[in-house]
């Protein structure tokens, strides 16, 4: 698992250097880090690092105009989408 996290962190670091139009790469990195964060042991430093890096990508994606879910979505329904699309689609009933 450490090797996989190392590769994900390397990819994330490369994405940080790129222009803000690299949302697909950031979204892919976020998904990998989210899996490592949610699937790792809570006492493993690699898990904590994955969570911290995922949270940093959350902030970067939000600043770039991406939203995680729509108002009214349950947790399992949430996905990343452009905030313009999320607003246009509105809340679920």
GROMACS .gro file of C-alpha atoms in nm:
model
   93
    1UNK     CA    1   0.000   0.000   0.000
    2UNK     CA    2   0.288   0.236   0.071
    3UNK     CA    3   0.413   0.200  -0.287
    4UNK     CA    4   0.067   0.280  -0.420
    5UNK     CA    5   0.043   0.587  -0.197
    6UNK     CA    6   0.388   0.698  -0.305
    7UNK     CA    7   0.280   0.679  -0.670
    8UNK     CA    8  -0.042   0.867  -0.595
    9UNK     CA    9   0.149   1.136  -0.407
   10UNK     CA   10   0.391   1.173  -0.697
   11UNK     CA   11   0.102   1.213  -0.939
   12UNK     CA   12  -0.065   1.463  -0.707
   13UNK     CA   13   0.254   1.665  -0.677
   14UNK     CA   14   0.283   1.679  -1.055
   15UNK     CA   15  -0.078   1.795  -1.082
   16UNK     CA   16  -0.011   2.077  -0.835
   17UNK     CA   17   0.246   2.219  -1.075
   18UNK     CA   18   0.006   2.223  -1.371
   19UNK     CA   19  -0.245   2.486  -1.479
   20UNK     CA   20  -0.590   2.501  -1.321
   21UNK     CA   21  -0.742   2.340  -1.632
   22UNK     CA   22  -0.614   1.999  -1.523
   23UNK     CA   23  -0.932   1.904  -1.341
   24UNK     CA   24  -0.945   1.548  -1.482
   25UNK     CA   25  -0.603   1.471  -1.333
   26UNK     CA   26  -0.694   1.635  -1.003
   27UNK     CA   27  -1.019   1.438  -0.990
   28UNK     CA   28  -0.835   1.112  -1.059
   29UNK     CA   29  -0.582   1.192  -0.786
   30UNK     CA   30  -0.861   1.289  -0.544
   31UNK     CA   31  -1.036   0.955  -0.604
   32UNK     CA   32  -0.717   0.758  -0.537
   33UNK     CA   33  -0.640   0.958  -0.223
   34UNK     CA   34  -0.999   0.927  -0.103
   35UNK     CA   35  -0.976   0.548  -0.138
   36UNK     CA   36  -0.648   0.543   0.053
   37UNK     CA   37  -0.790   0.772   0.323
   38UNK     CA   38  -1.115   0.580   0.369
   39UNK     CA   39  -0.960   0.236   0.328
   40UNK     CA   40  -0.649   0.281   0.539
   41UNK     CA   41  -0.591   0.210   0.906
   42UNK     CA   42  -0.664   0.511   1.124
   43UNK     CA   43  -0.333   0.477   1.309
   44UNK     CA   44  -0.120   0.451   0.993
   45UNK     CA   45   0.071   0.772   0.908
   46UNK     CA   46   0.025   0.692   0.536
   47UNK     CA   47  -0.353   0.702   0.586
   48UNK     CA   48  -0.332   1.038   0.762
   49UNK     CA   49  -0.111   1.172   0.482
   50UNK     CA   50  -0.358   1.049   0.218
   51UNK     CA   51  -0.643   1.224   0.401
   52UNK     CA   52  -0.445   1.549   0.429
   53UNK     CA   53  -0.356   1.544   0.059
   54UNK     CA   54  -0.715   1.462  -0.036
   55UNK     CA   55  -0.838   1.755   0.173
   56UNK     CA   56  -0.586   1.983   0.001
   57UNK     CA   57  -0.720   1.869  -0.336
   58UNK     CA   58  -1.075   1.937  -0.208
   59UNK     CA   59  -0.977   2.299  -0.153
   60UNK     CA   60  -0.802   2.325  -0.490
   61UNK     CA   61  -1.096   2.176  -0.680
   62UNK     CA   62  -1.342   2.402  -0.496
   63UNK     CA   63  -1.130   2.708  -0.581
   64UNK     CA   64  -1.130   2.597  -0.947
   65UNK     CA   65  -1.512   2.593  -0.957
   66UNK     CA   66  -1.584   2.227  -0.878
   67UNK     CA   67  -1.849   2.114  -0.627
   68UNK     CA   68  -1.875   1.782  -0.444
   69UNK     CA   69  -2.239   1.682  -0.482
   70UNK     CA   70  -2.555   1.886  -0.499
   71UNK     CA   71  -2.778   2.020  -0.222
   72UNK     CA   72  -2.988   1.734  -0.092
   73UNK     CA   73  -2.754   1.457  -0.211
   74UNK     CA   74  -2.690   1.173   0.030
   75UNK     CA   75  -2.323   1.093   0.084
   76UNK     CA   76  -2.326   0.797  -0.155
   77UNK     CA   77  -2.472   1.019  -0.431
   78UNK     CA   78  -2.203   1.285  -0.416
   79UNK     CA   79  -1.964   1.319  -0.706
   80UNK     CA   80  -1.742   1.599  -0.827
   81UNK     CA   81  -1.901   1.816  -1.097
   82UNK     CA   82  -1.860   2.173  -1.211
   83UNK     CA   83  -2.042   2.408  -0.975
   84UNK     CA   84  -2.223   2.558  -1.275
   85UNK     CA   85  -2.361   2.213  -1.360
   86UNK     CA   86  -2.443   2.136  -0.997
   87UNK     CA   87  -2.635   2.463  -0.964
   88UNK     CA   88  -2.815   2.413  -1.294
   89UNK     CA   89  -2.928   2.063  -1.190
   90UNK     CA   90  -3.050   2.189  -0.852
   91UNK     CA   91  -3.139   1.992  -0.543
   92UNK     CA   92  -3.270   1.638  -0.552
   93UNK     CA   93  -3.624   1.589  -0.435
   0.00000   0.00000   0.00000
